[in-house]
GROMACS .gro file of C-alpha atoms in nm:
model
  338
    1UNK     CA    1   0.952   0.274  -3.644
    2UNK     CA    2   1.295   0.405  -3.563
    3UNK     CA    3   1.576   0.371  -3.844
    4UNK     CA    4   1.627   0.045  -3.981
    5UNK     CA    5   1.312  -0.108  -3.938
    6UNK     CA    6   1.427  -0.154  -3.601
    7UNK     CA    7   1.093  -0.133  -3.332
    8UNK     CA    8   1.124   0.058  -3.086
    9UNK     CA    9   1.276  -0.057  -2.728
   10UNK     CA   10   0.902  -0.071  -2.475
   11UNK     CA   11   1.009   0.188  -2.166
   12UNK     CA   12   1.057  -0.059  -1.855
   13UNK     CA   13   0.915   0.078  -1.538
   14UNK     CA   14   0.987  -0.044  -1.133
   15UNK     CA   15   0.753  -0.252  -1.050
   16UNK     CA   16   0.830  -0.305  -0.684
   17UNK     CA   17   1.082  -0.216  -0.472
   18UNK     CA   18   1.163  -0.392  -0.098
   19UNK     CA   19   1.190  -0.125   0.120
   20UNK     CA   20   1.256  -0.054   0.533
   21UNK     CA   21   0.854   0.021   0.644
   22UNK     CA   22   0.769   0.254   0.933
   23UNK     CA   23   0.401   0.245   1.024
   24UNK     CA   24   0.161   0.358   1.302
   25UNK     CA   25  -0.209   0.364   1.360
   26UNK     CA   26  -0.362   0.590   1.511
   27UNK     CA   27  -0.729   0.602   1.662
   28UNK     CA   28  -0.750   0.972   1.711
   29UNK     CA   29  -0.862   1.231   1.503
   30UNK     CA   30  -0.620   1.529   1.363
   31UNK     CA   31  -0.628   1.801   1.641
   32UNK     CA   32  -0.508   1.552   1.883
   33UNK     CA   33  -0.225   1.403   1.658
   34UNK     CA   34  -0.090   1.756   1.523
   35UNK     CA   35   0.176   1.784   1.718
   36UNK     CA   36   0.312   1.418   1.717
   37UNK     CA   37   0.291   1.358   1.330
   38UNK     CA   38   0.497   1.704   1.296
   39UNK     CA   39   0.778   1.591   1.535
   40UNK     CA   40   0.746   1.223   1.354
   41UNK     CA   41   0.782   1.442   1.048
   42UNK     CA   42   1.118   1.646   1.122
   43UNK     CA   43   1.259   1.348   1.262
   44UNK     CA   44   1.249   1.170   0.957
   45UNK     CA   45   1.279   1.502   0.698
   46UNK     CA   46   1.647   1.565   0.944
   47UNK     CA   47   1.705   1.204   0.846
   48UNK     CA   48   1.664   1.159   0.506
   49UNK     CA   49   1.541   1.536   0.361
   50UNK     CA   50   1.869   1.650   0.212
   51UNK     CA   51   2.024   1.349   0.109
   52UNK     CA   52   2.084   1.396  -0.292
   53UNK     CA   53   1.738   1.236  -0.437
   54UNK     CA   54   1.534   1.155  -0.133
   55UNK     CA   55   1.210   1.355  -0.073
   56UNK     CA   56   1.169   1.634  -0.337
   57UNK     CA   57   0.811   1.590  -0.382
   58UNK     CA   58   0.447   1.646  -0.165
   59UNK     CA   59   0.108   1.609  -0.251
   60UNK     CA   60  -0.205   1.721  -0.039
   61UNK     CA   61  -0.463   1.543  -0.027
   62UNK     CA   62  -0.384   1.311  -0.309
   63UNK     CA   63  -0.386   1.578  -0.557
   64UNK     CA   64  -0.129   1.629  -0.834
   65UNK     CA   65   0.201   1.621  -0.665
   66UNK     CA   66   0.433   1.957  -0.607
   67UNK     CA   67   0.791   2.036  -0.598
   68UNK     CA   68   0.866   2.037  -0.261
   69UNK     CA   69   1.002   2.452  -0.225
   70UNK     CA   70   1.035   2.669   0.090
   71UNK     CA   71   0.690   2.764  -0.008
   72UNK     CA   72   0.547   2.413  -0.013
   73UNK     CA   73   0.731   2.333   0.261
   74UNK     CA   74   0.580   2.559   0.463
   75UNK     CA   75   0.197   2.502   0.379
   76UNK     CA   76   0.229   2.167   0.443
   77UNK     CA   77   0.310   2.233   0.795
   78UNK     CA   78   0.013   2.503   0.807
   79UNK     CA   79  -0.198   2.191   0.693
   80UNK     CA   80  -0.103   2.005   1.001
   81UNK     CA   81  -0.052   2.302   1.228
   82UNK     CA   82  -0.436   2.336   1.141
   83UNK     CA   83  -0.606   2.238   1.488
   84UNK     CA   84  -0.938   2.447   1.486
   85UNK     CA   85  -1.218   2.259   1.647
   86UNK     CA   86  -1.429   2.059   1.323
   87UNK     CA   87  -1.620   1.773   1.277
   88UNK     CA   88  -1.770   1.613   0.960
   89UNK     CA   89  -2.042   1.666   0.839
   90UNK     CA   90  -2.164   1.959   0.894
   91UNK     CA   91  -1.867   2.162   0.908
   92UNK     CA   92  -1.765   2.145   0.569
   93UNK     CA   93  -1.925   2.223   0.244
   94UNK     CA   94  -2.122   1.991   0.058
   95UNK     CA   95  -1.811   1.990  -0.216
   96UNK     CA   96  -1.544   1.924   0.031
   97UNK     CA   97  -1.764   1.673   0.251
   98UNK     CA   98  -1.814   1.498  -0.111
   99UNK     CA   99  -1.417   1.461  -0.164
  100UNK     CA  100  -1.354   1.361   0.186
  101UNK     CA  101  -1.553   1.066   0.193
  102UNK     CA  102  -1.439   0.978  -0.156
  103UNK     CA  103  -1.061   0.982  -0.073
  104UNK     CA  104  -1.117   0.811   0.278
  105UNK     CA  105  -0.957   1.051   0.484
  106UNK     CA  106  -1.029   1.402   0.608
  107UNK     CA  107  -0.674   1.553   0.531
  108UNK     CA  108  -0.345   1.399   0.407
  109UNK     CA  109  -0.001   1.470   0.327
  110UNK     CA  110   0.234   1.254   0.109
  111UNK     CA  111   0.587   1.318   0.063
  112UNK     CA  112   0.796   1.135  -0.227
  113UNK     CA  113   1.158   1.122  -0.356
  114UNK     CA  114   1.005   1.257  -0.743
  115UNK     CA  115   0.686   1.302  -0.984
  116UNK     CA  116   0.717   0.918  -1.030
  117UNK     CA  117   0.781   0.845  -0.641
  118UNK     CA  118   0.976   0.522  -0.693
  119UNK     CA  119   1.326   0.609  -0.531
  120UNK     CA  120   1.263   0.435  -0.151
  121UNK     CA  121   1.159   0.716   0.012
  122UNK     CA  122   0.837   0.833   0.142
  123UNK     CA  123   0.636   0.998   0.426
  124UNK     CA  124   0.256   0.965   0.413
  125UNK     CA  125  -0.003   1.115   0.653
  126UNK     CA  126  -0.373   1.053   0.655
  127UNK     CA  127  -0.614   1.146   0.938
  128UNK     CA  128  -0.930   0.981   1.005
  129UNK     CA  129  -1.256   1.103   0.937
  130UNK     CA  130  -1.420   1.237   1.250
  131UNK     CA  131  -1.760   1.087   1.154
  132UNK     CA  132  -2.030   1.253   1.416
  133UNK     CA  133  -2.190   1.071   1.569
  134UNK     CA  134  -1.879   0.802   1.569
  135UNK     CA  135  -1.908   0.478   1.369
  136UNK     CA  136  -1.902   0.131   1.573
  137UNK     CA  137  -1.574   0.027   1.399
  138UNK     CA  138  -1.291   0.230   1.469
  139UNK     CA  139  -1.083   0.402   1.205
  140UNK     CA  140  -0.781   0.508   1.292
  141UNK     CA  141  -0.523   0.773   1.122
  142UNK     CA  142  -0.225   0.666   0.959
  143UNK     CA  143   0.194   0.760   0.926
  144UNK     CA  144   0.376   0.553   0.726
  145UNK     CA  145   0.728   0.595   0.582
  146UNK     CA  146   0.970   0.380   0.373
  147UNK     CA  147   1.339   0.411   0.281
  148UNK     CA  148   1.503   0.225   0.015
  149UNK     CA  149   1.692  -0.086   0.183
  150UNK     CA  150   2.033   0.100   0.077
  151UNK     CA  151   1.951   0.331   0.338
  152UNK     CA  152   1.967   0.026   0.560
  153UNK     CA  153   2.273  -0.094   0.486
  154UNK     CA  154   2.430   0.180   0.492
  155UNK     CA  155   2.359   0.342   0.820
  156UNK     CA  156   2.281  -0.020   0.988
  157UNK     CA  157   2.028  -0.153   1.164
  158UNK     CA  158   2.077   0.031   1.501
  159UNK     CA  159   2.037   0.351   1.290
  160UNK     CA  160   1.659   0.278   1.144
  161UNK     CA  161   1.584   0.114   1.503
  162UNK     CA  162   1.620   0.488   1.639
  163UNK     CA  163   1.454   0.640   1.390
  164UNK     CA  164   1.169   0.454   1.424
  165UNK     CA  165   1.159   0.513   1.811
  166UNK     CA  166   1.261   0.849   1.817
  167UNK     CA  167   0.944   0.911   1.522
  168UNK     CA  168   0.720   0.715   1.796
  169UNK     CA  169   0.835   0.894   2.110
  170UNK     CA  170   0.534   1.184   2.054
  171UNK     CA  171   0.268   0.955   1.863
  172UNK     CA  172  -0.090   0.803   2.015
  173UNK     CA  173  -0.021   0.495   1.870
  174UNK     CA  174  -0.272   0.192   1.960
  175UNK     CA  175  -0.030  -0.014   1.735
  176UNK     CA  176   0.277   0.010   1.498
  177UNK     CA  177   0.574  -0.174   1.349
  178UNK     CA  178   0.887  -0.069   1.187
  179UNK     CA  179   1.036  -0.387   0.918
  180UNK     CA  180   1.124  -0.515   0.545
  181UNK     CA  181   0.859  -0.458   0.302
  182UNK     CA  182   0.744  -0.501  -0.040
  183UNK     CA  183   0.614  -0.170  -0.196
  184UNK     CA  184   0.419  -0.183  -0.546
  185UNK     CA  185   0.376   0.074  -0.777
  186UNK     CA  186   0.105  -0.093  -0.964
  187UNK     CA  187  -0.080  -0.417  -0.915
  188UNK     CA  188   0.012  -0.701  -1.072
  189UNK     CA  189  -0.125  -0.904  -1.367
  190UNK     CA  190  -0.298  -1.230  -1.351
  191UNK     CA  191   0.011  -1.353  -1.561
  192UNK     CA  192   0.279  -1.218  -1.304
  193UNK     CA  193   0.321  -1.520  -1.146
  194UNK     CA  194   0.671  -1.581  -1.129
  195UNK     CA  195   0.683  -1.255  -0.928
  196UNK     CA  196   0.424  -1.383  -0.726
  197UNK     CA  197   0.512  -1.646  -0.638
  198UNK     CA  198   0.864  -1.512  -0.544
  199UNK     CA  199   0.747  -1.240  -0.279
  200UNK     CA  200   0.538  -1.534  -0.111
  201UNK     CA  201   0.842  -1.716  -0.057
  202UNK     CA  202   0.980  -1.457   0.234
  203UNK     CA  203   0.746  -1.426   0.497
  204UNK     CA  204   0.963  -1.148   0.660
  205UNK     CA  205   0.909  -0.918   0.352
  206UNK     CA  206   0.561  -0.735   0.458
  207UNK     CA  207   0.277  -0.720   0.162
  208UNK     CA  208  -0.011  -0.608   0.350
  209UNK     CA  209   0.045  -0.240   0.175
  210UNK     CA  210  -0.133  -0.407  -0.097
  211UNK     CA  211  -0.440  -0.445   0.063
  212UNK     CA  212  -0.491  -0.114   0.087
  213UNK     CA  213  -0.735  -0.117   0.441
  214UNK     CA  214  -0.464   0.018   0.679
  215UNK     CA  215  -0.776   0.273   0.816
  216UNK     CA  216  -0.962  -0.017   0.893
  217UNK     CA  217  -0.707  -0.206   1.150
  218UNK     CA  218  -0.878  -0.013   1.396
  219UNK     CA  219  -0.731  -0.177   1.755
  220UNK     CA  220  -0.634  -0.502   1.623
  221UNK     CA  221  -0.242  -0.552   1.534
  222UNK     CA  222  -0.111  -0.588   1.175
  223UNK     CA  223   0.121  -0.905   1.187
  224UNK     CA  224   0.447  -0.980   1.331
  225UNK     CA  225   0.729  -0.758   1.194
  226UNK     CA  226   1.088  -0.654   1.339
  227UNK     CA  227   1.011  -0.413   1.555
  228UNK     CA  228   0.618  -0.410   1.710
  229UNK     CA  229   0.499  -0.134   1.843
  230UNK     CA  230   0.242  -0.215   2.124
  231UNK     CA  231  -0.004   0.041   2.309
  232UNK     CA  232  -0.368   0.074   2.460
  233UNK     CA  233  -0.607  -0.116   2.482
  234UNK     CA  234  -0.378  -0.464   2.350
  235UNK     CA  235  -0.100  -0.386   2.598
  236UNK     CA  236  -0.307  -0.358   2.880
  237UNK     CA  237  -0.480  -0.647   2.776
  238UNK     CA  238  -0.121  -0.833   2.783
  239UNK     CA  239  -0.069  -0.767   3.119
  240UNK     CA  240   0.133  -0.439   3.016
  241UNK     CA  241   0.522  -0.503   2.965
  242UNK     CA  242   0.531  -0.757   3.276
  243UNK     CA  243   0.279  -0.979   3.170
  244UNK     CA  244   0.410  -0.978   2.768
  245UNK     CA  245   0.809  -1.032   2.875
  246UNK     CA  246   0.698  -1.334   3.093
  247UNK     CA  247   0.506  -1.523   2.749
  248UNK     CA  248   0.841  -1.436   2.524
  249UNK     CA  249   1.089  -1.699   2.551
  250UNK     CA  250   1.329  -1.660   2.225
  251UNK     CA  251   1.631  -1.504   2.334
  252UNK     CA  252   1.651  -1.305   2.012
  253UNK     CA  253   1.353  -1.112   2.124
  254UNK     CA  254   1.317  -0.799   2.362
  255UNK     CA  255   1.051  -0.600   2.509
  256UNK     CA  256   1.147  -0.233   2.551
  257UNK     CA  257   0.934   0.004   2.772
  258UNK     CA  258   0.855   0.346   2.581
  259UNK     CA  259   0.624   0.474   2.847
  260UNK     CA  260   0.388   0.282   3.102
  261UNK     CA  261   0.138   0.219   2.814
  262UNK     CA  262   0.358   0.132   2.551
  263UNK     CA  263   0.624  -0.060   2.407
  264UNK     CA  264   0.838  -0.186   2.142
  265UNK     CA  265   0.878  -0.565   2.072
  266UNK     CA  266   1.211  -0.639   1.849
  267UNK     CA  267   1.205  -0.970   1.706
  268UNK     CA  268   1.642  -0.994   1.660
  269UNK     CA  269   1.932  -0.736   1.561
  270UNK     CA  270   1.797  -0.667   1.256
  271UNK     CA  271   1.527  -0.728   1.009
  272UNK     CA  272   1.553  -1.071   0.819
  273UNK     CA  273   1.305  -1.194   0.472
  274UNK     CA  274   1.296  -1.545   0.616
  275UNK     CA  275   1.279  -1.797   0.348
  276UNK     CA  276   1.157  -2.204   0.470
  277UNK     CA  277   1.279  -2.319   0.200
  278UNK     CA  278   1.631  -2.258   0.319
  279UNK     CA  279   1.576  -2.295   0.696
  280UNK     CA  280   1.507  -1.990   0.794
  281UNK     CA  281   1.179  -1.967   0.955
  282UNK     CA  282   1.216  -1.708   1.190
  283UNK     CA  283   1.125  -1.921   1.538
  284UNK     CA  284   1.076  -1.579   1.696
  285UNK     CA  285   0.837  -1.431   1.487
  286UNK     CA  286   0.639  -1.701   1.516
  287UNK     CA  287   0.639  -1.729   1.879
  288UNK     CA  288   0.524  -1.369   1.924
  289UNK     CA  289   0.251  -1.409   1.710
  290UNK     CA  290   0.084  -1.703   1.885
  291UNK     CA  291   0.124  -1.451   2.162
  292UNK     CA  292  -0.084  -1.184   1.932
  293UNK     CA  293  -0.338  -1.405   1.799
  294UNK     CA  294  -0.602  -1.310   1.999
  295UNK     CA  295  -0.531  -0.948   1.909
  296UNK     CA  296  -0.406  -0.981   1.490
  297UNK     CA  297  -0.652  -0.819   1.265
  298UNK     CA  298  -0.863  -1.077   1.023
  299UNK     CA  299  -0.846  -1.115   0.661
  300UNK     CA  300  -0.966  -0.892   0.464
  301UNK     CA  301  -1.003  -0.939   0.100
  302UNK     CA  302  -1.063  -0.692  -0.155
  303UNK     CA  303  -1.177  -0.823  -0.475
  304UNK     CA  304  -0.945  -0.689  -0.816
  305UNK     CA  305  -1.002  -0.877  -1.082
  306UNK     CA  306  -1.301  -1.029  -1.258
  307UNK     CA  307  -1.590  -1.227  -1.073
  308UNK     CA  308  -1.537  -1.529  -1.300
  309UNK     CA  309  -1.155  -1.544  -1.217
  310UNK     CA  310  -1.126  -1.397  -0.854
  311UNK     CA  311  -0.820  -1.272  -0.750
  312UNK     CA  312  -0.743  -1.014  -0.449
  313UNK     CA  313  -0.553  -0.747  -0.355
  314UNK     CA  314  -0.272  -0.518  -0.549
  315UNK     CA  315  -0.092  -0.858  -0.550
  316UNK     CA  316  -0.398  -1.061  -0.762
  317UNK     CA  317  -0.371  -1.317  -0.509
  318UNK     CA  318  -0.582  -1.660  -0.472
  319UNK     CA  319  -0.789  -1.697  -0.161
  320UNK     CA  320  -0.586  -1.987  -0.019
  321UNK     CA  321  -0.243  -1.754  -0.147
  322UNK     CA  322  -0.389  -1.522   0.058
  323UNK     CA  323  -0.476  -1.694   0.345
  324UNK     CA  324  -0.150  -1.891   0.353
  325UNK     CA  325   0.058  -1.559   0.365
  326UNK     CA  326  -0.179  -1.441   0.670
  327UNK     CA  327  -0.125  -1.704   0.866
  328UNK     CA  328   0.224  -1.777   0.737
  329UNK     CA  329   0.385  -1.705   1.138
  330UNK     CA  330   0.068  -1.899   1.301
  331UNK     CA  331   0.052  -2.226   1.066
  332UNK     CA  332   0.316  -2.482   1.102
  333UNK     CA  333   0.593  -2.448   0.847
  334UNK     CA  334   0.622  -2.648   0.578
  335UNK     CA  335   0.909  -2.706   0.269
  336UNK     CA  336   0.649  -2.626   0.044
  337UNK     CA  337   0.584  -2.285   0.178
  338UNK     CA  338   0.548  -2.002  -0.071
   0.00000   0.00000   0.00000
């Protein structure tokens, strides 16, 4: 009890922030992606790295977080200069091939703005686990980063356009996207449903970070976002640039050539929430994804809460919330949306 009787004031803690989302996926195993993911590193460390507040933090593998010194600095770039020929099992010991498989990953970076993380920014690397002999799905390794949306507005759209593309130039990307997104610290509570509800309403604002699968997209494509990132085999399959320019009508949509084999798809001159409720259903994203249909990865629903009350993901959704947000560019809109 603090003086007077008074009780004392419960620490509040960020929930969620909406942040600017870089992603790419990978299906290639660490020795192949070394050199891309530590150019896509540097570009965004020059970007963001000595800004008062941004990344001051790493952790390896998921373990318990360091600050981020000369010294750190430079072992996390001996972890991905690390190239030596491996493959899992048999070339680790029965410890490490125990920890692997229970983090999901065979070696992973994360850099954060602080020991609680929460500032906007963040760089996160994970490589796949080169499984011998190779699983029928494909895994692929993941880069993600996020920057607070003051970061946006402040250096513009045409800023975070270019560094998404110039963190793409070097990667093996089968697919990627660069847009607004809602980042949890925590999952929610089967009572938070005035927040819920809320970051339904905006299908521009990304959630799929809360299912938590992103190794498991394999070659499929993770929704429509602002900027789509497009390479083997589902460009190809598009009839490469050509054939994907000639099925995009909206005039607020572009199809940018990165290489023969890949491409960027931006959806408008910047990165909009969308709301139906107000009007703005985003016409474009929805025409690109009937485009991507064939190609968008299915639902997949982890289970979080308890069998007799069945909720899903980080978010606790509903099946049919979950479904609805999904398909939420591929169903017809509706004023009751969200």
């Amino acid at each position: 009890m603090l003086r007077g009787g008074a009780l004392p004031r419960q620490r509040r803690q960020l929930l969620a922030r909406e942040v600017f989302r870089i992603a790419f996926y990978m299906p290639h195993d660490h020795p192949e992606l070394s050199l891309g993911v530590s150019h896509a590193m540097d570009v965004y460390m020059r970007a963001v790295g000595e800004r008062p507040g941004a990344i001051q933090f790493v952790h390896y593998n998921h373990h318990e977080g360091s600050r981020l010194t000369e010294e750190q600095w430079r072992l996390s770039r001996g972890l991905l200069g690390n190239t030596k020929p491996w493959s899992f099992p048999e070339d680790y010991s029965e410890t490490e091939q125990v920890q692997i498989e229970k983090r999901g990953f065979e070696r992973g970076l994360l850099f954060t703005g602080g020991p609680d993380g929460r500032n906007g920014y963040e760089l996160e690397y994970k490589a796949r686990i080169p499984w011998r002999p190779a699983p029928q799905q494909t895994f692929v390794s993941v880069l993600t980063a996020t920057l607070p949306l003051e970061y946006l507005e402040e250096h513009g759209p045409a800023c975070v356009r270019q560094l998404a593309l110039d963190m793409a130039s070097p990667l093996l990307f089968a697919s990627g996207h660069a847009g607004l997104a809602l980042h949890l610290y925590r999952g929610l509570r089967l009572s938070d449903d005035a927040f819920r509800a809320e970051a339904l309403r905006y299908p521009g604002i990304d959630l799929r970070a809360a299912w938590r699968h992103e190794e498991q997209v394999g070659l499929r494509v993770d929704g429509v976002h602002w900027l789509n990132f497009l390479g083997p085999p589902v460009l190809a399959q598009l009839g490469g640039a050509v054939g994907l320019r000639s099925r995009l009508h909206s005039a607020e949509t572009t199809v940018v050539e990165l290489d023969p084999e890949r491409v960027v798809v931006s959806v408008g001159e910047r990165p909009e929430a969308g709301a139906p409720t107000s009007g703005m259903t985003l016409s474009s994203y929805r025409e690109l994804a009937r485009v991507l249909e064939p190609w968008l990865e299915p639902l997949f629903l982890p289970r979080t809460a308890p069998v007799e009350q069945p909720r899903y993901t980080s978010l606790r959704l509903t099946e049919l919330e979950a479904r609805r947000w999904w398909r939420r560019f591929l169903d017809e809109v509706s004023g009751r949306e969200g």
